[in-house]
XYZ file of C-alpha atoms in Angstrom:
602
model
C 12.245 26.344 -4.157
C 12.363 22.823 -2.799
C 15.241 21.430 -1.533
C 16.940 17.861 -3.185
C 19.204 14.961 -1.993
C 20.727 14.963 -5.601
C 20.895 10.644 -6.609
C 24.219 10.007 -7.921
C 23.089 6.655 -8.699
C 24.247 6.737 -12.686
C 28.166 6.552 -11.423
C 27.631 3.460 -9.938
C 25.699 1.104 -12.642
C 25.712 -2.192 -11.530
C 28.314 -4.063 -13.553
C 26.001 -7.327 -13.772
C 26.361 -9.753 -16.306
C 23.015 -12.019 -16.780
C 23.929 -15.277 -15.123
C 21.772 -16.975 -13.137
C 24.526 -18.916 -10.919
C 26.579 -15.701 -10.074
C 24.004 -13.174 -9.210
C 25.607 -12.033 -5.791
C 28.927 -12.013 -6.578
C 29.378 -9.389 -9.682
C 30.621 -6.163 -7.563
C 28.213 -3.150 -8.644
C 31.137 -0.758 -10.498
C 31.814 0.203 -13.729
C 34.389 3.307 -13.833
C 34.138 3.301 -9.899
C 35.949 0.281 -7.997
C 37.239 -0.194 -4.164
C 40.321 0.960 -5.062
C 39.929 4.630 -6.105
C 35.899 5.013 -3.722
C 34.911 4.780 -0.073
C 37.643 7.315 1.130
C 35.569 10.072 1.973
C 31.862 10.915 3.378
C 31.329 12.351 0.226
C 31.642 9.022 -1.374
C 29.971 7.258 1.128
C 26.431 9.675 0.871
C 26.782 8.961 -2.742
C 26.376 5.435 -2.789
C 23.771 5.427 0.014
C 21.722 7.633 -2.036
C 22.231 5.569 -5.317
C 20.116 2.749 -2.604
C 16.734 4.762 -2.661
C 14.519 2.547 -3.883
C 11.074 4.396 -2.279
C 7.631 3.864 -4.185
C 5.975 6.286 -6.728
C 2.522 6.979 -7.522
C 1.774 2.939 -7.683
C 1.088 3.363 -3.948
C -2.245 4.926 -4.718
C -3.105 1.518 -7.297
C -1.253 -1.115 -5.015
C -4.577 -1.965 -3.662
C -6.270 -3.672 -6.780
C -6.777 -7.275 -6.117
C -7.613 -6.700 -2.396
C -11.115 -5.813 -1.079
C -10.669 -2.320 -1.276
C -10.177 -1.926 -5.099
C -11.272 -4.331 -7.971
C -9.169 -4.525 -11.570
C -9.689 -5.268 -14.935
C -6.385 -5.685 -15.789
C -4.432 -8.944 -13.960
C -2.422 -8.851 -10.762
C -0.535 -11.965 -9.240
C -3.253 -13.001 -6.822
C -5.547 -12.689 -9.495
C -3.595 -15.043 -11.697
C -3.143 -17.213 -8.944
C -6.508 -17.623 -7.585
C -8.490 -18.303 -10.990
C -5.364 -20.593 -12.346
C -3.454 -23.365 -11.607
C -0.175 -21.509 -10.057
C 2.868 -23.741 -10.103
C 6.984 -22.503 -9.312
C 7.254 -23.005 -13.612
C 4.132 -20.166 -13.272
C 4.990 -17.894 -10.738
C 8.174 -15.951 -11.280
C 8.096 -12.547 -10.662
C 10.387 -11.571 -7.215
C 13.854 -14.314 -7.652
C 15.427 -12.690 -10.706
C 18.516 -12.683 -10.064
C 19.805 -9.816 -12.306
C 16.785 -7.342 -11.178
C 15.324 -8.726 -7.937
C 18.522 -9.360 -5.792
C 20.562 -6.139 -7.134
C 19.625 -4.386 -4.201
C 21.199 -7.050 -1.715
C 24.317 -7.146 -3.815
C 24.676 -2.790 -3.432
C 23.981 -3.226 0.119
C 26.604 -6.032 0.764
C 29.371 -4.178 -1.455
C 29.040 -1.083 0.061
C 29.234 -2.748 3.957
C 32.447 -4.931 2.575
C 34.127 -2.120 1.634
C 33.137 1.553 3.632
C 35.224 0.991 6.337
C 38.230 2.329 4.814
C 36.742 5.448 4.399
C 38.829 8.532 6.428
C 35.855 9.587 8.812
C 35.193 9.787 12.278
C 33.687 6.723 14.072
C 30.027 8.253 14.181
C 30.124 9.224 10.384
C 31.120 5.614 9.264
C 28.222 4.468 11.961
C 25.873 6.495 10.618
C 26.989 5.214 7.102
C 26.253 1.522 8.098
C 23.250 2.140 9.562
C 21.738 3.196 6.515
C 22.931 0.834 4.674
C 21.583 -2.125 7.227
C 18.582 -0.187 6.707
C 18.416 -0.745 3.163
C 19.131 -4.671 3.709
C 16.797 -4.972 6.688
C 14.301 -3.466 4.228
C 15.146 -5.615 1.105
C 14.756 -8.489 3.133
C 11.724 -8.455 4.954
C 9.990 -7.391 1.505
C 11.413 -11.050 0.518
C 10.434 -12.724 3.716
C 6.909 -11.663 3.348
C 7.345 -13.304 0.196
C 8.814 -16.201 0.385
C 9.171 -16.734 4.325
C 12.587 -18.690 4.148
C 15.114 -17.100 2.005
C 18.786 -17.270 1.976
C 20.862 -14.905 4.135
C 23.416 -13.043 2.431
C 25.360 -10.536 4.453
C 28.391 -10.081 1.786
C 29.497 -9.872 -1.371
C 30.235 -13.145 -2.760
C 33.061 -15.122 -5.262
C 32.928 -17.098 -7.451
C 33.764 -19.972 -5.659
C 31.858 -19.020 -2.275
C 30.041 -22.488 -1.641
C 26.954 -20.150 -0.265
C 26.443 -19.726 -4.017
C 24.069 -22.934 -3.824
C 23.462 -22.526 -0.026
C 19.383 -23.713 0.641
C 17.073 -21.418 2.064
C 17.910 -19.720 6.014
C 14.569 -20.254 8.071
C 12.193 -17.258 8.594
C 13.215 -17.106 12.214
C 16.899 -16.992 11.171
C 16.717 -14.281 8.461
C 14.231 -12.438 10.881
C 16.623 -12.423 13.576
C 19.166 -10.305 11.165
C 16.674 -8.131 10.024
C 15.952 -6.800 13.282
C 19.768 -7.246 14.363
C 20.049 -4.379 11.246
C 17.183 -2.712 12.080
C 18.144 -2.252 15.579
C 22.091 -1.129 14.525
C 20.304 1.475 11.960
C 17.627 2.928 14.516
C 20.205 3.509 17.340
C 23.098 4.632 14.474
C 21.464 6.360 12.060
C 21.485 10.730 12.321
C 18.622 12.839 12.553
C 18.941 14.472 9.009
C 17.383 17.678 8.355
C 17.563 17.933 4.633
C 14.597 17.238 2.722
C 13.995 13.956 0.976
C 17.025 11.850 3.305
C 16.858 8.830 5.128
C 17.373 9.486 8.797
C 16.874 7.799 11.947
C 13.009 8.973 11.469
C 11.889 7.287 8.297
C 14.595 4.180 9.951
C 12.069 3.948 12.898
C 8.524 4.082 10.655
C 9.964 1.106 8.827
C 11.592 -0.539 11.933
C 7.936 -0.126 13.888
C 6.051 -0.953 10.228
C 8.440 -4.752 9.848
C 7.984 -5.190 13.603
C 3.881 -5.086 13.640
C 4.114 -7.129 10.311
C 6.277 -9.440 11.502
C 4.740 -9.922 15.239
C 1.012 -10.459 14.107
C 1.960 -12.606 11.210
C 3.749 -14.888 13.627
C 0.953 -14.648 16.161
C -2.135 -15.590 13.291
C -0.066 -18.310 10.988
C 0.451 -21.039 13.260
C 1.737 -23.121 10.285
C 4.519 -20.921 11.181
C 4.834 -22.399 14.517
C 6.418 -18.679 15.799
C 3.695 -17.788 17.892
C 5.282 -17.584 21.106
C 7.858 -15.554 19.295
C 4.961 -13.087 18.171
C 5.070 -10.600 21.314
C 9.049 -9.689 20.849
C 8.366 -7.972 17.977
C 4.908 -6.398 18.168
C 7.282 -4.895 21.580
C 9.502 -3.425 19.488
C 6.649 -1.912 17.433
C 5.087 -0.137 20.348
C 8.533 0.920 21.718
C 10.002 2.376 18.464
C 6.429 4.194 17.601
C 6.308 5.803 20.956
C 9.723 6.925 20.731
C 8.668 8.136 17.067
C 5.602 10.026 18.634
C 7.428 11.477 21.851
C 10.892 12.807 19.811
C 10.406 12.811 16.572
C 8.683 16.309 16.599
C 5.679 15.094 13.984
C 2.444 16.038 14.110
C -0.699 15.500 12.332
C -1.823 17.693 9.346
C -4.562 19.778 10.275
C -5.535 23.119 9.893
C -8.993 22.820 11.033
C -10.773 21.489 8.262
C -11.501 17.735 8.607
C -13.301 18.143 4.796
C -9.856 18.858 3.369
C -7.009 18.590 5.474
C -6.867 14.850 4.485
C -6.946 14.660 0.845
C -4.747 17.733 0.528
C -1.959 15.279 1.668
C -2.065 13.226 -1.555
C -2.375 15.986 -3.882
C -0.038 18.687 -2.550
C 2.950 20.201 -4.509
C 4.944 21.264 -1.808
C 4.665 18.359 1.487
C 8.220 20.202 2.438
C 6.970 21.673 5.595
C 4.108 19.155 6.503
C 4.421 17.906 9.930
C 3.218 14.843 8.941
C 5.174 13.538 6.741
C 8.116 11.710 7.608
C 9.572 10.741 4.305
C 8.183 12.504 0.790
C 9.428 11.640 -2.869
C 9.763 15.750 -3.812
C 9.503 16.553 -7.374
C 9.131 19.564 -9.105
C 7.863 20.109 -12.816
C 11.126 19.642 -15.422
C 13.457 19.283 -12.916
C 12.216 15.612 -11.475
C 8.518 15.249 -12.844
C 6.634 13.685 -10.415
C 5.787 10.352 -13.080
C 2.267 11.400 -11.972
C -0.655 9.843 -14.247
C -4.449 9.948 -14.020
C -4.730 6.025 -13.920
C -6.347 6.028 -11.044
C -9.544 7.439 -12.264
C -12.116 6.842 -14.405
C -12.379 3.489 -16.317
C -9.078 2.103 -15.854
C -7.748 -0.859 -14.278
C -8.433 0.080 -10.632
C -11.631 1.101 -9.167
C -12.662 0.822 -5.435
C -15.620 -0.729 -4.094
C -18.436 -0.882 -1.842
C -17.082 -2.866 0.887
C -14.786 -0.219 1.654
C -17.177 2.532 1.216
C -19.303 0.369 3.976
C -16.451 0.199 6.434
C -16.428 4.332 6.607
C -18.286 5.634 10.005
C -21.452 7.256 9.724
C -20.617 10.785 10.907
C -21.791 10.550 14.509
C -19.949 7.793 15.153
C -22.264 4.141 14.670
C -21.140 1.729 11.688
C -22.925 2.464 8.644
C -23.506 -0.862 8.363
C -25.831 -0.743 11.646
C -28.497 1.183 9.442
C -31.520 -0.645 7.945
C -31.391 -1.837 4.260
C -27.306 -0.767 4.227
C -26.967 -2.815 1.530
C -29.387 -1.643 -0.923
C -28.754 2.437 0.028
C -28.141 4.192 -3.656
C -25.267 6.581 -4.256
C -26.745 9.638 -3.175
C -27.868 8.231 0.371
C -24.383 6.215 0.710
C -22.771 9.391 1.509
C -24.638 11.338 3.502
C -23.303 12.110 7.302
C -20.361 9.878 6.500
C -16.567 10.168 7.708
C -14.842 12.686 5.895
C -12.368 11.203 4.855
C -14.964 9.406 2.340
C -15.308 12.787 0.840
C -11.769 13.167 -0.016
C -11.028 9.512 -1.221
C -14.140 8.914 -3.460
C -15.513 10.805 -5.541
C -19.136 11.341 -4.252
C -22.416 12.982 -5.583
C -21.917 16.774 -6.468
C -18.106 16.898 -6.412
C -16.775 18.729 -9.637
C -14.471 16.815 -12.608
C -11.588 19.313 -14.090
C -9.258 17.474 -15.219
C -11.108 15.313 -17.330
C -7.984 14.260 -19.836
C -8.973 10.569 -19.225
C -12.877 10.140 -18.715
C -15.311 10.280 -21.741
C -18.034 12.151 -19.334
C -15.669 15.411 -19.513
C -15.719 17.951 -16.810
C -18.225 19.263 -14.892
C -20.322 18.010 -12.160
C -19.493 14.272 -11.881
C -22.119 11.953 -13.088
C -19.710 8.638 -13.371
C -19.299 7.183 -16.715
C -20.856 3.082 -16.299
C -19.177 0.225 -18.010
C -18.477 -3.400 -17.700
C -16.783 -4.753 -14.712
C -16.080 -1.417 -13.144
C -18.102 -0.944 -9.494
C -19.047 2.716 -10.646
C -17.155 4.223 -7.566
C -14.070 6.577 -8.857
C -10.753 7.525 -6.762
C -9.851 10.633 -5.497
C -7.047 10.221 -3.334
C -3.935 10.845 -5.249
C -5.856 12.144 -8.245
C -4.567 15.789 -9.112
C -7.947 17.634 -10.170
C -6.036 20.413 -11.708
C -5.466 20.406 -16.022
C -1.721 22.412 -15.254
C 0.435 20.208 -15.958
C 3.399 22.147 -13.997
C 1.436 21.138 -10.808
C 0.701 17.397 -11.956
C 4.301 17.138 -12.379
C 5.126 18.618 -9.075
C 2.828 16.543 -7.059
C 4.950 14.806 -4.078
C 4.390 11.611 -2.650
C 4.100 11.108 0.796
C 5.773 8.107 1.677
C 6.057 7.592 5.132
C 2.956 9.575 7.352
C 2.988 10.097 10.771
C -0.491 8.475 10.947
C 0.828 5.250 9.838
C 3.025 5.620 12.961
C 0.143 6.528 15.080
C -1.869 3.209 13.797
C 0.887 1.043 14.546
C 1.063 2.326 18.106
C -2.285 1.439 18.671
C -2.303 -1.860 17.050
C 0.611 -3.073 18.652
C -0.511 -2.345 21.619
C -4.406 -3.995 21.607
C -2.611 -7.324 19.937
C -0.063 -6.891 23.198
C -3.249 -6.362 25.411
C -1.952 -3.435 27.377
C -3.698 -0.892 25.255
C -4.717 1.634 27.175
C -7.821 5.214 27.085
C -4.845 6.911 26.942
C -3.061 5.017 23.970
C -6.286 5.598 22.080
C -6.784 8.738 22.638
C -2.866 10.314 21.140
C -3.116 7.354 18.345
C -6.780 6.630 16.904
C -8.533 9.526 18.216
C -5.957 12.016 16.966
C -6.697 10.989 13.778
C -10.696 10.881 14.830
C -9.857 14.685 15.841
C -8.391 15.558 12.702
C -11.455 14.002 10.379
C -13.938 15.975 13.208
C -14.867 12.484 14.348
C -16.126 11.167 17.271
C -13.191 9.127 19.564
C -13.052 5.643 20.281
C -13.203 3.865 23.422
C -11.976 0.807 24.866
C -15.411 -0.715 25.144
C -16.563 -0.091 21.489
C -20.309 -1.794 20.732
C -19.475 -4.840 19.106
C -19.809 -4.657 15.187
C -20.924 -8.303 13.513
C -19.617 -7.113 10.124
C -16.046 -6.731 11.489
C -16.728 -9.538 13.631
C -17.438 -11.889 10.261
C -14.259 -10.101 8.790
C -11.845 -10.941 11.663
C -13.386 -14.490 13.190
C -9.259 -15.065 14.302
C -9.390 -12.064 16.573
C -9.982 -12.997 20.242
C -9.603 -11.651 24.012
C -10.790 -9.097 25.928
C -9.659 -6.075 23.565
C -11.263 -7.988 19.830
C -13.476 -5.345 19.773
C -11.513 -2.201 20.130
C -8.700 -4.698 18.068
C -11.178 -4.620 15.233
C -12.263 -0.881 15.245
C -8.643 -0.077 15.526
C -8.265 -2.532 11.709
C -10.919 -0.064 10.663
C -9.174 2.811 11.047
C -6.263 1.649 9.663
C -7.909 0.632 6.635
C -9.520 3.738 6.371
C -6.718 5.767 7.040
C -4.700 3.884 4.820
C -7.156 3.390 2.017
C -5.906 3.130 -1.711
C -2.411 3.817 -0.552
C -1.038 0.126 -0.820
C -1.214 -1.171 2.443
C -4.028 -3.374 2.452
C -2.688 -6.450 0.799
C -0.074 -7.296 3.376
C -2.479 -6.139 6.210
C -4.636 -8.921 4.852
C -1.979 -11.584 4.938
C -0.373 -10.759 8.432
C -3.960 -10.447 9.669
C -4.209 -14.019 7.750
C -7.193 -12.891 6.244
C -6.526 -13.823 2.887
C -10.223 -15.309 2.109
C -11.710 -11.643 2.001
C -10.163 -11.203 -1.086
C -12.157 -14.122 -2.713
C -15.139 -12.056 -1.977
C -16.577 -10.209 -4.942
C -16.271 -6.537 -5.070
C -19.138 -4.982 -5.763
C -20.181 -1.523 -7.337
C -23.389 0.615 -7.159
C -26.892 -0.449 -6.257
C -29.831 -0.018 -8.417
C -33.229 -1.268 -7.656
C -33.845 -1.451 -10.667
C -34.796 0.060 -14.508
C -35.437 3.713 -14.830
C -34.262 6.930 -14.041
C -30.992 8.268 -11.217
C -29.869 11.390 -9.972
C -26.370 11.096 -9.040
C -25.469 14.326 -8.480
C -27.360 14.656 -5.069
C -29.520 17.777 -6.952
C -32.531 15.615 -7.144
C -32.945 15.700 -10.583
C -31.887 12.362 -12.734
C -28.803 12.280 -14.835
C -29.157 8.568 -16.441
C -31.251 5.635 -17.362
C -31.383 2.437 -17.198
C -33.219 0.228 -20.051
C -33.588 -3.512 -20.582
C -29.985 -4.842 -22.716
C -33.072 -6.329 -24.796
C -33.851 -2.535 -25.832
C -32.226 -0.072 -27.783
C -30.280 2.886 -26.720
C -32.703 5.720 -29.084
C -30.995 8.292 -31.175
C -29.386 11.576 -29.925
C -32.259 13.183 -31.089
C -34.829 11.188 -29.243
C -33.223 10.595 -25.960
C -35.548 12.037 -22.689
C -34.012 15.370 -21.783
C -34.475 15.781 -17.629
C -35.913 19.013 -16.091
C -32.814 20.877 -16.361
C -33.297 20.493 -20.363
C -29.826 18.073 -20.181
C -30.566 14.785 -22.105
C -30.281 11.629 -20.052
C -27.652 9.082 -20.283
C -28.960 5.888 -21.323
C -27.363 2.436 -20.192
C -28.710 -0.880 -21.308
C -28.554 -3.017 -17.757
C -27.871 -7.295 -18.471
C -26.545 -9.876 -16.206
C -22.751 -10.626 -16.627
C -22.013 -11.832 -20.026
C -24.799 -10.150 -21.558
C -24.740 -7.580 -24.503
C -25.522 -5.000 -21.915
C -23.561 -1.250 -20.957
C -22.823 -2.764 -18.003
C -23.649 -5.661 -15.643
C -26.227 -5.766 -12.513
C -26.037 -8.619 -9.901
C -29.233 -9.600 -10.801
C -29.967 -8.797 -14.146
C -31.709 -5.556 -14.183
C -30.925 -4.980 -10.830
C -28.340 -5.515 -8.050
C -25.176 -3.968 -7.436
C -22.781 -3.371 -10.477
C -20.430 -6.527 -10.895
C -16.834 -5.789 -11.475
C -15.209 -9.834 -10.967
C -18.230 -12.262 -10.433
C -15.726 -14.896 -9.820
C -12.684 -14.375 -7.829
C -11.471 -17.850 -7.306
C -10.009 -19.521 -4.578
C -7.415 -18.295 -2.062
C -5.890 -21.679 -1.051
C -4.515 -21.220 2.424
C -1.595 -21.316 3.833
C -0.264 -21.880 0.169
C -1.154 -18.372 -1.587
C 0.181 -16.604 1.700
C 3.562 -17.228 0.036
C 5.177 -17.608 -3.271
C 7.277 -20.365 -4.576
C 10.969 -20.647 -5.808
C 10.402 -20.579 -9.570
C 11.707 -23.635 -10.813
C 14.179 -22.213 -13.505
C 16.147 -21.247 -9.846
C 15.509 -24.780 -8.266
C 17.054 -26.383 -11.489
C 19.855 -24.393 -11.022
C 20.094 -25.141 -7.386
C 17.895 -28.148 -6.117
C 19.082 -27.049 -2.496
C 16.253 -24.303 -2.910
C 13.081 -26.453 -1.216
C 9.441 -25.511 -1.829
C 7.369 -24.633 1.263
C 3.933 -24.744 1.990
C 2.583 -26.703 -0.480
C 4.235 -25.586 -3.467
């Protein structure tokens, strides 16, 4: 049986009333006040846990909209990039009833704890994760919006702060980190399952610390650079201190074709050494809000840029190999990086649970259809019809890898990486997938080279390869949207993804069996009757697909008509830069308090 930090969070409902000009100062208690709460640790563990705020399954979808995973459905890049985004547009993030009610938990609970009768390292401990909690809230709205008011209490009706203007990045930085660094030295080492301790304190500490030192280092309409090196310091100091104490390790039991994916599909992560901070669930006690979303023709499907940044198994970019570009399924995955294996699904893998794709189970032969790239997810899809075990599927959070990747990065963009560095960061993780390590003189890769044109000095090379293992690592779990914008490589995502390649009408295997499962026909023919459809030499009947270019009354699209790669968005717009690396006030808040300025063109 798992063990359960038990959220409390219904007896303390947020008594907010839906103002827009009072949004920080409504105390969050209904039968609960100051009066009669805070007096004991028992009170105080109760509120902290009524803070948890940790992401679901969306982690595993959070990519769409990047250039690791396309959508048919919209996202607010998308929106922005094909429209005309103004503040009266773009309004998702400044709510005040539902987007500042964390701040306004945080702040009443730090007003108002210090009465409680505890010892002096209790009530620390107490604060500290509550800092945490702000230092986390904030930064989320500093990536955001880059100047934001500063709040650090709870506020009256007459507090003139009400209609303050917005603190400057470097400001509300600064008391970020101030919380951060209270939290990481504060905070206990908690054994019990599913807690915040000083462990998942430091991931995020290290995580904010790398965001917020190479944002400030490639944004010089920041004008932060010198300030960049403080905090990528404090990444590679809290990570280290992370990978010397914090008694993780990496998953592994010696199979680099599974150890991986078994991460994102596991019901029991309990007693993984990797993971530093898990969402446990367990079926009808707290169902795991699992779904199968993220495969088959749904909104999110990944691409082939992303399939082309995987290592061919010995090592070499696949991208180095002739005609990369026009390689069909079958070939794409052969000697590849496991972990390709056990994020896509690739020729001969087997579909059970099939509740959501019109091909049904079997071997998968992948169901084609407009603006989808023909590429499916397996990373966080639970191949298993039970739904006891769908329901009990936890979610790792916060991995020791991500720790490990930070380490490394921190370090290159620092320039004192070291062998050494790489070799217990990057090539632990190499180790676990079986493959081979990385040095500090990597052969220069033009793809990531055209990817990264901002990265300079003597380590850009090993700088880049260390980007591709991150996104690798890190694929389809959500991370790749803000690793674009710190990285201020926001044009990538104007690129179109693209799906399969076929060369052109006719027949496919792609199973990998040799023998051909579909066929493609002009969209000026006719898809023939059940009865008269080609059987192949296994006596199955062949799938038939009428190929167009986009716009066309086709099954799906081709690049180039009856050929090309499969198009999923043909036009992606425009990321305008700096602009779309932030988000504005929306106006309805300006109106309400013109000391709100826009920034950056908005």
């Amino acid at each position: 049986m798992k063990k359960y930090i038990v959220l409390l969070a219904a007896t303390l409902l947020l008594g907010v009333q839906s103002c827009n000009d009072d949004f920080l100062e409504r105390a969050p208690e209904t039968e609960i006040s100051k009066e009669n709460f805070f007096n004991t640790a028992e009170d105080l563990e109760i509120y902290i846990n009524s803070l948890y705020d940790f992401e679901g399954f969306d982690i595993y979808i959070d990519d769409r909209s990047t250039d690791n995973a396309a959508t048919t459905g919209m996202t607010e890049i998308k929106n922005m990039m094909l429209g005309s985004p103004s503040p009266a547009t773009v309004l998702d993030g400044w709510n005040p009833i539902t987007d500042w009610a964390q701040l306004r938990k945080v702040n009443y609970f730090l007003d108002n704890f210090g009465k409680a009768q505890v010892d002096d390292a209790t009530k620390n401990n107490y604060e500290g994760l509550a800092r945490f909690f702000r230092a986390k809230f904030y930064m989320e709205k500093v990536k955001r919006y880059s100047d934001v008011p500063w709040y650090d209490r709870t506020l009256t009706s007459t507090d003139p702060d009400l209609y303050k203007a917005r603190d400057p990045r470097a400001t509300v930085v600064d008391h970020i980190f101030e919380d951060y660094a209270f939290a990481w030295e504060h905070v206990k080492d908690d054994p019990r399952l599913g807690t915040v301790d000083k462990w998942v304190v430091g991931a995020y500490y290290a995580r904010h610390a790398l965001h917020e030192g190479t944002y400030r280092k490639y944004h010089d309409e920041l004008s932060l650079q010198g300030t960049a090196d403080k905090y990528l310091q404090i990444a590679s100091d809290v990570a280290k201190e992370i990978m010397a104490n914090g008694g993780f390790s990496l998953y592994s039991t010696g199979n680099p074709m599974e150890d991986y994916g078994k991460l994102f599909v596991s019901t029991d992560l309990s007693g993984n050494p990797e993971v530093i901070f898990s969402r446990f669930t367990q079926n009808d006690l707290l169902n795991s809000g699992w779904g199968p979303w993220m495969f088959g023709n749904y909104e999110s499907n990944p691409g082939k840029n992303l399939l082309q940044t995987y290592l061919m198994t010995d090592g070499t970019p696949y991208t180095n190999q002739a005609n990369y570009e026009t390689k069909q399924f079958v070939e794409e995955f052969q000697d590849r990086d496991p972990r390709l294996y056990q994020t896509y699904a690739y020729p001969g893998w087997e579909l059970i649970n099939s509740s959501t794709y019109a091909q049904g189970p079997g071997i998968y032969v992948q169901q084609l259809t407009k603006n989808f790239s023909g590429y499916h997810q397996t990373k966080g899809f639970v191949n298993d019809t039970d739904v006891t075990v769908q329901n009990s599927v936890d979610i790792p959070v916060l991995r020791f890898a991500e720790v490990l990747l930070t380490y490394a990065e921190a370090n290159a963009e620092l320039g004192v990486l070291t062998q050494g560095d790489l070799d217990v960061s990057i090539n632990a993780l190499r180790d676990r997938a079986g493959m081979p390590h990385l040095t500090m003189t990597p052969t220069p890769d033009p793809v990531l080279q055209a990817q990264y044109p901002n990265v300079s000095g003597g380590m850009a090379d090993v700088l880049r390869e260390i980007r591709r293992e991150r996104r690798v690592e890190l694929a389809l779990e959500g991370f790749r949207f803000d690793d674009l914008m710190r990285w201020h490589a926001g044009k990538l995502i104007e690129n179109e993804l693209e799906g399969l390649y076929f060369p052109g009408l006719g027949k496919y295997d792609l199973t990998g069996d040799g023998v051909e499962d579909i066929i493609l026909i002009s969209d000026s023919e006719s898809i023939p009757a059940e009865d008269d459809k080609e059987e192949n030499s296994l006596g199955v009947k062949l799938i038939y697909y009428r190929v167009g270019p986009d716009g066309s009354d086709a099954s799906f699209y081709l690049s180039n008509g009856t050929s090309g790669t499969c198009v999923t968005d043909p036009d992606r717009g425009e990321f305008a830069e700096p602009k779309y690396y932030y988000r504005p006030v929306p106006q309805s808040e300006v109106v309400l308090n013109p000391n709100l300025k826009q920034i950056f063109g908005w």
